GROMACS .gro file of C-alpha atoms in nm:
model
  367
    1UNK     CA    1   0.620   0.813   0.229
    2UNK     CA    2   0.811   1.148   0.224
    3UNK     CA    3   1.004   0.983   0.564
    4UNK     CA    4   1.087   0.652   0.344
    5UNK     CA    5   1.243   0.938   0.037
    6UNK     CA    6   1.447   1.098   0.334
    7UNK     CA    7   1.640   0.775   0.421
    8UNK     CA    8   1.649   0.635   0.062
    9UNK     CA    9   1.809   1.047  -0.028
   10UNK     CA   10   2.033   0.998   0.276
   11UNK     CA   11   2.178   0.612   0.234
   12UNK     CA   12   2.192   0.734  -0.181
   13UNK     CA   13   2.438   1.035  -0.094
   14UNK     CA   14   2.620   0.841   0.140
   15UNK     CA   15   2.667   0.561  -0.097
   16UNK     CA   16   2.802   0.767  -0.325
   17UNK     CA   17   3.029   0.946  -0.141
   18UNK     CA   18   3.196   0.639  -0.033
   19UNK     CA   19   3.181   0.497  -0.388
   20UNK     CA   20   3.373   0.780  -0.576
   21UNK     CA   21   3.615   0.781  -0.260
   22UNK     CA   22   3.723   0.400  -0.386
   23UNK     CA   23   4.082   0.357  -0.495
   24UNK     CA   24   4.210   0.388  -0.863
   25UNK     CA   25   4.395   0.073  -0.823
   26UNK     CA   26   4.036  -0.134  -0.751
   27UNK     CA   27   4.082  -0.291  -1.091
   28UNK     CA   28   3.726  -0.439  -1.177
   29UNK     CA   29   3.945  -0.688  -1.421
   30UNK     CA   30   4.119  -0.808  -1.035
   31UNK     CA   31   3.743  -0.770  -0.856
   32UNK     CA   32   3.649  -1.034  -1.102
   33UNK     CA   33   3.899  -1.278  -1.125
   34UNK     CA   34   3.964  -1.353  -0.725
   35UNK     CA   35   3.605  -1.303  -0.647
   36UNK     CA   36   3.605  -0.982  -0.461
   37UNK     CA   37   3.381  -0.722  -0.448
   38UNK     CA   38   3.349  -0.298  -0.513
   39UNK     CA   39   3.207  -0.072  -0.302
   40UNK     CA   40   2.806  -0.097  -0.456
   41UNK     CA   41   2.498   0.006  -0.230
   42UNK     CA   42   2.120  -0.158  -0.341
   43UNK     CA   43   1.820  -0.046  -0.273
   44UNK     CA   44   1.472  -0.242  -0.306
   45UNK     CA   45   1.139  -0.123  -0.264
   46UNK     CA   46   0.784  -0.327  -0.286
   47UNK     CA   47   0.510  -0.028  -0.210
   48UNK     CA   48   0.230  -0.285  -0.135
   49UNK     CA   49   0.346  -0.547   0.012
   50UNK     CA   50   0.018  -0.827   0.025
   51UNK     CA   51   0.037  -1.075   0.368
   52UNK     CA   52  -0.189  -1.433   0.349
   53UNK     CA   53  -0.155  -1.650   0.676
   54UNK     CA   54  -0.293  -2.013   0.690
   55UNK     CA   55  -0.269  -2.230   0.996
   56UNK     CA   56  -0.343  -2.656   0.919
   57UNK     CA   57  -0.591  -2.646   1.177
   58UNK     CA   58  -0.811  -2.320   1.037
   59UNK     CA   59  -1.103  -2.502   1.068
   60UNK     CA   60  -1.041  -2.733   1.360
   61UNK     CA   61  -1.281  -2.569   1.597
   62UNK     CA   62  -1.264  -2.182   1.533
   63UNK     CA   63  -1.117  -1.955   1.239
   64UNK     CA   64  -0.939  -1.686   1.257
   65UNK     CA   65  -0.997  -1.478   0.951
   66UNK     CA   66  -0.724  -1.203   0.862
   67UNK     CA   67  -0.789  -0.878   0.706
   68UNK     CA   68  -0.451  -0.724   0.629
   69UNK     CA   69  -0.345  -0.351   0.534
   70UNK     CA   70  -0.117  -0.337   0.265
   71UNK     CA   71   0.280  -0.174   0.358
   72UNK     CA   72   0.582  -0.102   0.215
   73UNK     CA   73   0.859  -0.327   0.273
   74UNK     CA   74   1.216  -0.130   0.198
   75UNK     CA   75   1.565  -0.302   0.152
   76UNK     CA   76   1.898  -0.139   0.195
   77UNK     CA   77   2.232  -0.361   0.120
   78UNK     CA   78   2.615  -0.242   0.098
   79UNK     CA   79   2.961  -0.254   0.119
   80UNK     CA   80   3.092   0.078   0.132
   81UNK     CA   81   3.266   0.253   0.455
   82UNK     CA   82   3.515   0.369   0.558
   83UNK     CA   83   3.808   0.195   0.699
   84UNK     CA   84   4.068   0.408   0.855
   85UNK     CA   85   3.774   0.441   1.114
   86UNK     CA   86   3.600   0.087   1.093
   87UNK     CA   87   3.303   0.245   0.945
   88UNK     CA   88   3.065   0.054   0.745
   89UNK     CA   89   2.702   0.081   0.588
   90UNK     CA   90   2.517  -0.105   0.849
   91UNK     CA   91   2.759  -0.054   1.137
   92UNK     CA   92   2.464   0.083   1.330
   93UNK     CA   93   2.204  -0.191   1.289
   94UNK     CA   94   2.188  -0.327   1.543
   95UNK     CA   95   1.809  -0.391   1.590
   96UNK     CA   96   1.681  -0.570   1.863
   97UNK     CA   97   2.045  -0.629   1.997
   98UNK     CA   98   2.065  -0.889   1.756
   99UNK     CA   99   2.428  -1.071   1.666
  100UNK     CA  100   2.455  -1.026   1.311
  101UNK     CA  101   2.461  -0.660   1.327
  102UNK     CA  102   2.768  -0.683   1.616
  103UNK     CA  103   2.908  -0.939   1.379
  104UNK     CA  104   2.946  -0.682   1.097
  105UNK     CA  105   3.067  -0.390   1.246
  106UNK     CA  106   3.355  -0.580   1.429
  107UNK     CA  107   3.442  -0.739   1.087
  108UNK     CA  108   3.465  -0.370   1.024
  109UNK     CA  109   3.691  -0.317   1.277
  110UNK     CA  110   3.928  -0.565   1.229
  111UNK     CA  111   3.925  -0.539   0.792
  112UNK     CA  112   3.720  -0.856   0.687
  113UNK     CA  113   3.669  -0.775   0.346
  114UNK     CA  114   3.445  -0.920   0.077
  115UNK     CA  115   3.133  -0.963   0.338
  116UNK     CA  116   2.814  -0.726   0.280
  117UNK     CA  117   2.497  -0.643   0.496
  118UNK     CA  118   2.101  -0.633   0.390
  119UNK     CA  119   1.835  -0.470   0.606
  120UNK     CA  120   1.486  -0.506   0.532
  121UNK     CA  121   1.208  -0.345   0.743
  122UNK     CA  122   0.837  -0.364   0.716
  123UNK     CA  123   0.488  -0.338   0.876
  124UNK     CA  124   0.254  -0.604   0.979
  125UNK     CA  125  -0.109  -0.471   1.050
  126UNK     CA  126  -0.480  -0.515   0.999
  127UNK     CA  127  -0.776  -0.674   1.159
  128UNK     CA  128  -0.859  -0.999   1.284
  129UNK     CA  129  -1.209  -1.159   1.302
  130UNK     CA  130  -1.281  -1.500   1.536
  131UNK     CA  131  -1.524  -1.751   1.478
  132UNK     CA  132  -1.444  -2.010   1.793
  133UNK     CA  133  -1.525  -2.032   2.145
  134UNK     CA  134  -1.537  -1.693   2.298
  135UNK     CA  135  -1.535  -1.650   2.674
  136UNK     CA  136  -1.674  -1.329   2.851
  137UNK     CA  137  -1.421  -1.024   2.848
  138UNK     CA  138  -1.231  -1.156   2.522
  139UNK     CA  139  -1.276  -1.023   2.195
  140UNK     CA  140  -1.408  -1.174   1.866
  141UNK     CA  141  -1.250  -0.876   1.689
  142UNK     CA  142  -0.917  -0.691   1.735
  143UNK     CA  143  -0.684  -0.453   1.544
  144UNK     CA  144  -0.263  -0.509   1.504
  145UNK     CA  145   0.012  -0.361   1.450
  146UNK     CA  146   0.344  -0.498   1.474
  147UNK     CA  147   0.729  -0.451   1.308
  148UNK     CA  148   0.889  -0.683   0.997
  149UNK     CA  149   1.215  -0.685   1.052
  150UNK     CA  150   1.525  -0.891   0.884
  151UNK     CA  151   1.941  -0.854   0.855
  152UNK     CA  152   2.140  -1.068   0.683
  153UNK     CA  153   2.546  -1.097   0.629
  154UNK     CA  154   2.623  -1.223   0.297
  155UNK     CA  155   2.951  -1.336   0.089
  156UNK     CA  156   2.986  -1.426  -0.244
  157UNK     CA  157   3.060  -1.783  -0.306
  158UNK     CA  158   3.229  -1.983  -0.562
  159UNK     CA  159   2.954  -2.262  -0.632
  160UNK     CA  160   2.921  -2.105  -0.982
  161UNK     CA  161   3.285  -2.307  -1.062
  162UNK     CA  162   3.100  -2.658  -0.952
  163UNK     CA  163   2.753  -2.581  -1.132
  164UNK     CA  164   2.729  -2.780  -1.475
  165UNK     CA  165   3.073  -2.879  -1.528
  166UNK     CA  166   3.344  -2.722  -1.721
  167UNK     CA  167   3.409  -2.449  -1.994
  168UNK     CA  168   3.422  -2.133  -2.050
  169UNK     CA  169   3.063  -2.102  -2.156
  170UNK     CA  170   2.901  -2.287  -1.852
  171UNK     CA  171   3.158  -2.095  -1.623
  172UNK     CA  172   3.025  -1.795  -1.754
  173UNK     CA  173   2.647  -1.877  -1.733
  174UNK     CA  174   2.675  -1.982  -1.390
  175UNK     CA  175   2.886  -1.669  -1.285
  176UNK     CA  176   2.598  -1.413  -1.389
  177UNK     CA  177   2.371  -1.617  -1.132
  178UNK     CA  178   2.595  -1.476  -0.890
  179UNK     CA  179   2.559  -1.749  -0.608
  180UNK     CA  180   2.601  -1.629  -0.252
  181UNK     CA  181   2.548  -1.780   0.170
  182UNK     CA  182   2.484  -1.590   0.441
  183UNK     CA  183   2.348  -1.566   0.799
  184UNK     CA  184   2.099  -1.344   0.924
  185UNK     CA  185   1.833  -1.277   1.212
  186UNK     CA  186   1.422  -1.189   1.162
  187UNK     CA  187   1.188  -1.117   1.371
  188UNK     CA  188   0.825  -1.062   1.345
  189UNK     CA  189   0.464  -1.080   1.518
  190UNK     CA  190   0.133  -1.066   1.485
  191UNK     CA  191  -0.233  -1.259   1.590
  192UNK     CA  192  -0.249  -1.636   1.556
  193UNK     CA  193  -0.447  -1.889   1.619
  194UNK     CA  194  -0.362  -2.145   1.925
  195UNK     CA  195  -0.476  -2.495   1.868
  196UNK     CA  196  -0.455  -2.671   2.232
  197UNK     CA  197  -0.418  -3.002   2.382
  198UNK     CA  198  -0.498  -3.200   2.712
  199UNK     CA  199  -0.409  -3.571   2.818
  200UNK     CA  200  -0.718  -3.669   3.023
  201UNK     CA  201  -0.667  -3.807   3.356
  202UNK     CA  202  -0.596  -4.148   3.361
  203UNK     CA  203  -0.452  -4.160   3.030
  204UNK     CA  204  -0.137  -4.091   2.836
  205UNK     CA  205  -0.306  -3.998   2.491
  206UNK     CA  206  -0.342  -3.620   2.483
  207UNK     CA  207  -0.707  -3.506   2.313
  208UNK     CA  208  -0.755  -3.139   2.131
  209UNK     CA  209  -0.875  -2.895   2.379
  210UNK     CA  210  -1.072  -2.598   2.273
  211UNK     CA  211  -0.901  -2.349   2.025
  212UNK     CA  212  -0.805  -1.999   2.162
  213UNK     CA  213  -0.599  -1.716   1.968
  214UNK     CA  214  -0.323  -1.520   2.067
  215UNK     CA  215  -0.362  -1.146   1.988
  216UNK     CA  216   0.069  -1.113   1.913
  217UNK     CA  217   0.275  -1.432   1.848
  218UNK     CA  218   0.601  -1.341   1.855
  219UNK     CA  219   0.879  -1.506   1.653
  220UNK     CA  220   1.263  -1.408   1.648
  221UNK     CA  221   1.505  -1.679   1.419
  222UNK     CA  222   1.880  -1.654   1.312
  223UNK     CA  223   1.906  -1.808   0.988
  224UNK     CA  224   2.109  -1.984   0.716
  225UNK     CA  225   2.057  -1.898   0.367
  226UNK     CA  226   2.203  -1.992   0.042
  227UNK     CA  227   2.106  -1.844  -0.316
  228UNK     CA  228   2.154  -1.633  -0.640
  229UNK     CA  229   2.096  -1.259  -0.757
  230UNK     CA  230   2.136  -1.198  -1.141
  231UNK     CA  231   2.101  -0.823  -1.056
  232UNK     CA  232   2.364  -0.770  -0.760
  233UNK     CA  233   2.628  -0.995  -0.990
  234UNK     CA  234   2.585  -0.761  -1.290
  235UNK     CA  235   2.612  -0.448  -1.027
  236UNK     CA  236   2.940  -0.644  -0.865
  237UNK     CA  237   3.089  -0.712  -1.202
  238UNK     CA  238   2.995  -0.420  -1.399
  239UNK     CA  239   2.842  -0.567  -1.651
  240UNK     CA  240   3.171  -0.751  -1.776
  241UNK     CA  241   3.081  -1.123  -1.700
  242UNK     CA  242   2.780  -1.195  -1.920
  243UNK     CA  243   2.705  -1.574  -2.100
  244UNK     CA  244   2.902  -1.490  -2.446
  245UNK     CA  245   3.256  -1.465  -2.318
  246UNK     CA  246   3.419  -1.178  -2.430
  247UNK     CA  247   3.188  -0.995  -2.435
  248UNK     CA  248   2.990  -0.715  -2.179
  249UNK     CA  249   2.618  -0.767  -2.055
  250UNK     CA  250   2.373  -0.610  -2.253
  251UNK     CA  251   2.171  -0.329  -2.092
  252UNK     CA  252   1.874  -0.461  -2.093
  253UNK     CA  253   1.767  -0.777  -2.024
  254UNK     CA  254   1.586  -1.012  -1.777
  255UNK     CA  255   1.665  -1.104  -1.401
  256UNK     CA  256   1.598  -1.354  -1.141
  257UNK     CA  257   1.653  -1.383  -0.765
  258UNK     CA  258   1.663  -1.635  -0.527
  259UNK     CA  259   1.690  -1.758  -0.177
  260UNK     CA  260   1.664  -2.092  -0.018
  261UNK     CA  261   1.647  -2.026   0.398
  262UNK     CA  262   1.655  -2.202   0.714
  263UNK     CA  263   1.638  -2.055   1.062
  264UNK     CA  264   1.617  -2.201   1.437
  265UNK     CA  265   1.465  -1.959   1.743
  266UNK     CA  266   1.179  -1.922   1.944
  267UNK     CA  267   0.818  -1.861   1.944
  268UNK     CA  268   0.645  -1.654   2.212
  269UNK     CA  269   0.284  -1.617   2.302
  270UNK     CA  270   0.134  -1.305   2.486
  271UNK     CA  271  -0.052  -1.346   2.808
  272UNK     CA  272  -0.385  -1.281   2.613
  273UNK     CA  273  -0.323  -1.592   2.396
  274UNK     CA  274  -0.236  -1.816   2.726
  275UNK     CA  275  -0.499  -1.641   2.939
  276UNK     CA  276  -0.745  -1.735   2.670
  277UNK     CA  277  -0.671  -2.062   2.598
  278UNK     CA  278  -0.673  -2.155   3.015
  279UNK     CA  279  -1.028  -2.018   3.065
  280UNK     CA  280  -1.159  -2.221   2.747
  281UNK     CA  281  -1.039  -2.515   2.907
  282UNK     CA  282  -1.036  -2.498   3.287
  283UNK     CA  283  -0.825  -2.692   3.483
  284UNK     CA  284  -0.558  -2.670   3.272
  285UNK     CA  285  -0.238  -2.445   3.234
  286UNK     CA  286   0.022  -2.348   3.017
  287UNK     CA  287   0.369  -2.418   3.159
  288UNK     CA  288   0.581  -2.195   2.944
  289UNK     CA  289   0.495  -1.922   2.662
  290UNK     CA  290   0.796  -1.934   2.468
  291UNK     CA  291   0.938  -2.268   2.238
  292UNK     CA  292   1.182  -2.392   2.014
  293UNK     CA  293   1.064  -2.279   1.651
  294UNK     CA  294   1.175  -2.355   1.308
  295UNK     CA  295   1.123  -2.145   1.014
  296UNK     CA  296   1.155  -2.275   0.614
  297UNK     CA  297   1.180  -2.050   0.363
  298UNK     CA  298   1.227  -1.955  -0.003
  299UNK     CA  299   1.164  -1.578  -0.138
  300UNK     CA  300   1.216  -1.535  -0.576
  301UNK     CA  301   1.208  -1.215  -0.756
  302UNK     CA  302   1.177  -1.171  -1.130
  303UNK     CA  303   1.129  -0.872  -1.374
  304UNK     CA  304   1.322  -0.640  -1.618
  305UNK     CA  305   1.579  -0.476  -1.553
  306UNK     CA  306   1.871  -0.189  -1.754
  307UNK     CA  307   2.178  -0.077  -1.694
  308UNK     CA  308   2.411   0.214  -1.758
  309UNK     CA  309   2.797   0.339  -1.732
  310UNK     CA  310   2.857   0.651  -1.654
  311UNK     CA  311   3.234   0.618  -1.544
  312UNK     CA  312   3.329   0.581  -1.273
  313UNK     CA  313   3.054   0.429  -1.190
  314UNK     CA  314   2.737   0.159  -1.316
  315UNK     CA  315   2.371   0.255  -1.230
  316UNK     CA  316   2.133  -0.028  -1.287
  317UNK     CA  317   1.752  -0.027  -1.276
  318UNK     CA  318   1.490  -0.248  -1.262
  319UNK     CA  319   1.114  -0.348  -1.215
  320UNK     CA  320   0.964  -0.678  -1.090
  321UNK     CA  321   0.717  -0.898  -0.878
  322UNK     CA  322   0.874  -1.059  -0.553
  323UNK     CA  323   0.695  -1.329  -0.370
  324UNK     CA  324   0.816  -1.531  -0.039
  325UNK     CA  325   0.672  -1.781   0.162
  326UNK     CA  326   0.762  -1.970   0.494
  327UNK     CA  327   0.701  -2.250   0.712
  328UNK     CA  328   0.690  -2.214   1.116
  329UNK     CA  329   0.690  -2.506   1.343
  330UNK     CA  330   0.655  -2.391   1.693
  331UNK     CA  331   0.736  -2.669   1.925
  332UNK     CA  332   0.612  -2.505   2.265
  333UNK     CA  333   0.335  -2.583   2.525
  334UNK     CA  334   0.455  -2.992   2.599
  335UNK     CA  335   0.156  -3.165   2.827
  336UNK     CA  336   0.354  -3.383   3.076
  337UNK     CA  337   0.049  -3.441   3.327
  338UNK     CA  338  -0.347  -3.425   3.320
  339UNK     CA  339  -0.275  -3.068   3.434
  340UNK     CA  340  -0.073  -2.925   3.179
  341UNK     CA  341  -0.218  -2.755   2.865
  342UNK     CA  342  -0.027  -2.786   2.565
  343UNK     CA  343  -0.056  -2.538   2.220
  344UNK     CA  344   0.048  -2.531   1.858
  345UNK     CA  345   0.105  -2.245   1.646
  346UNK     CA  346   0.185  -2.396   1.342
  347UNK     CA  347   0.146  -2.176   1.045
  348UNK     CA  348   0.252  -2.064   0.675
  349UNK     CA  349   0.241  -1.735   0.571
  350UNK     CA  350   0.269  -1.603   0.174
  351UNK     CA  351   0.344  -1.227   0.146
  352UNK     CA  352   0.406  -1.066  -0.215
  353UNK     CA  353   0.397  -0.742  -0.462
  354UNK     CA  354   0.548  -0.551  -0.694
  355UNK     CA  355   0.919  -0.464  -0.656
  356UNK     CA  356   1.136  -0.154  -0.759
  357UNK     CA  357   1.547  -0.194  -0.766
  358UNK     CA  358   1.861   0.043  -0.768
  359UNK     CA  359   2.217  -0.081  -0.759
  360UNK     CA  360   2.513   0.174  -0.808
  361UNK     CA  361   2.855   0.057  -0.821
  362UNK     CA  362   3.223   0.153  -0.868
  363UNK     CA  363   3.354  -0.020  -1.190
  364UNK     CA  364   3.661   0.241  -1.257
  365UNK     CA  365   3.792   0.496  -1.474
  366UNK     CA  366   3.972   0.183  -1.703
  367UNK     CA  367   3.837   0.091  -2.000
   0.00000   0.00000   0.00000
């Protein structure tokens, strides 16, 4: 905890350096009107984070019952740096050598304005308990611990001028959803269950096999996303845009977040999980450990939230609940002869809790 209060201190003083460093001539009247955006850093924090996993075959032949400890998950988004340098907020994230993170520092390189980076990081750990088939020198219990890990590029987008129709009251409305896209990479693992298949000799039909589990499943997506954030709009606009025109936000109030996801990548199983699942059905053998996976997703966040001015600059506060889910279709483990075993790990997982916010932005010295 007093490691988490280090960073938050750190990306805080940061963020505010590069805030009050922002030019006078950043009009927030301009910001608004051609859809740009001020230098603003947000932070989000969920202190228990609660994890439920539930595979369609559960009870097809074995269960594999989860017993999860609870972990922070902590959020960091910007789009402060500095440019005479081509350094921004994020510059340095790049986890896992993923793209997204190159993508954003060279857009920081060569001035690509108007594009902002999210980081999210998390644990995944617990115990698992299995009820199937359980060969000798395998284990019907077993402990985890694995990384939660997701960065996303995002822009602001203009869908709020096509939402409802015309005037100035429905253009308003659907600006303070603030409506954004983006791109982004996760990655995650942890135990799952491995329901197999064999095509009998003779025959073209494959059968189930016997059920094994894999002790880490390992899944790594880039993703499209599209969605709103009531609370990052009021930080980008300073509180000017609200649904009476003419007239400012008021402090406190409501909020709602949301995000609609897809994401293509791969899904790898560990040689425990393939070792497993060959000696609970012998004469059989997985070709490949890694396949094509899908992932589905939505994520919403709703709570209270309150703002303040204090020139040059908007702080704005809130408290919620945030709850995601996602579904991931792996399509790996093919059975192509009476040899071959083949394997799903098919699952949905649900992960939710409580949810703290910060947003600080530069809205100017004008009134």
């Amino acid at each position: 905890m007093i490691k988490k209060i280090y960073i938050i201190l750190i990306f805080t003083t940061i963020a505010l350096n590069s805030i009050f460093a922002q030019t006078k001539k950043d009009s927030l009247k301009v910001r608004v009107n051609k859809d740009t955006i001020p230098a603003f850093f947000g932070i989000s924090f969920i202190p228990s984070l609660n994890w439920k996993i539930s595979n369609p075959n559960a009870a097809n032949g074995g269960v594999l019952k989860y017993t999860f400890n609870q972990h922070s998950l902590s959020s960091f988004e910007g789009s402060f740096g500095i440019q005479k340098i081509g350094l921004r907020f994020g510059a340095s994230a790049n986890f896992e050598n993923n793209l997204i993170g190159k993508a954003y520092r060279f857009a920081g390189y060569i001035g690509i304005k108007n594009y902002w980076i999210k980081i999210q990081s998390s644990k995944i750990s617990g115990s698992i308990d299995w009820s199937g088939s359980l060969p000798i020198g395998y284990y019907k219990t077993r402990t985890f611990n694995n990384n939660y890990f997701n960065i996303e590029l995002l822009k602001t987008s203009k869908m709020y001028k096509h939402l409802g129709g015309g005037g100035e009251v429905v253009m308003n409305v659907n600006r303070t959803l603030g409506t954004y896209w983006g791109i982004g990479y996760t990655s995650f693992g942890f135990p799952i269950k491995m329901s197999t298949l064999i095509t009998p000799t003779n025959s073209k039909v494959p059968i189930s096999g016997v059920p094994a589990y894999d002790t880490l499943f390992t899944t790594k997506f880039y993703t499209a996303s599209i969605g709103f954030d009531m609370l990052r709009q009021l930080s980008m606009t300073g509180g000017i845009v609200s649904t009476t025109p003419g007239k400012r936000a008021k402090p406190f109030g409501m909020y709602a977040s949301t995000q609609d996801k897809i994401g293509f990548g791969s899904g790898t199983i560990s040689n425990y999980g393939k070792s497993m699942a060959e000696v609970l059905n012998p004469g059989h053998t997985i070709t490949k450990n890694k396949g094509f996976t899908t992932l589905i997703h939505y994520s919403l966040s709703v709570g209270f939230r309150y703002y303040k001015i204090i020139k040059p600059v908007l702080i704005l506060c809130s408290a919620g609940y945030d709850i995601e889910g996602a579904s991931i279709i792996n399509f790996g483990g093919m059975t192509n002869t009476d040899k071959d075993l083949g394997y799903d790990t098919n699952f949905f997982y649900l992960n939710h809790g409580m949810s703290f916010k910060l947003y600080i932005s530069w809205v100017g010295n004008k009134k």
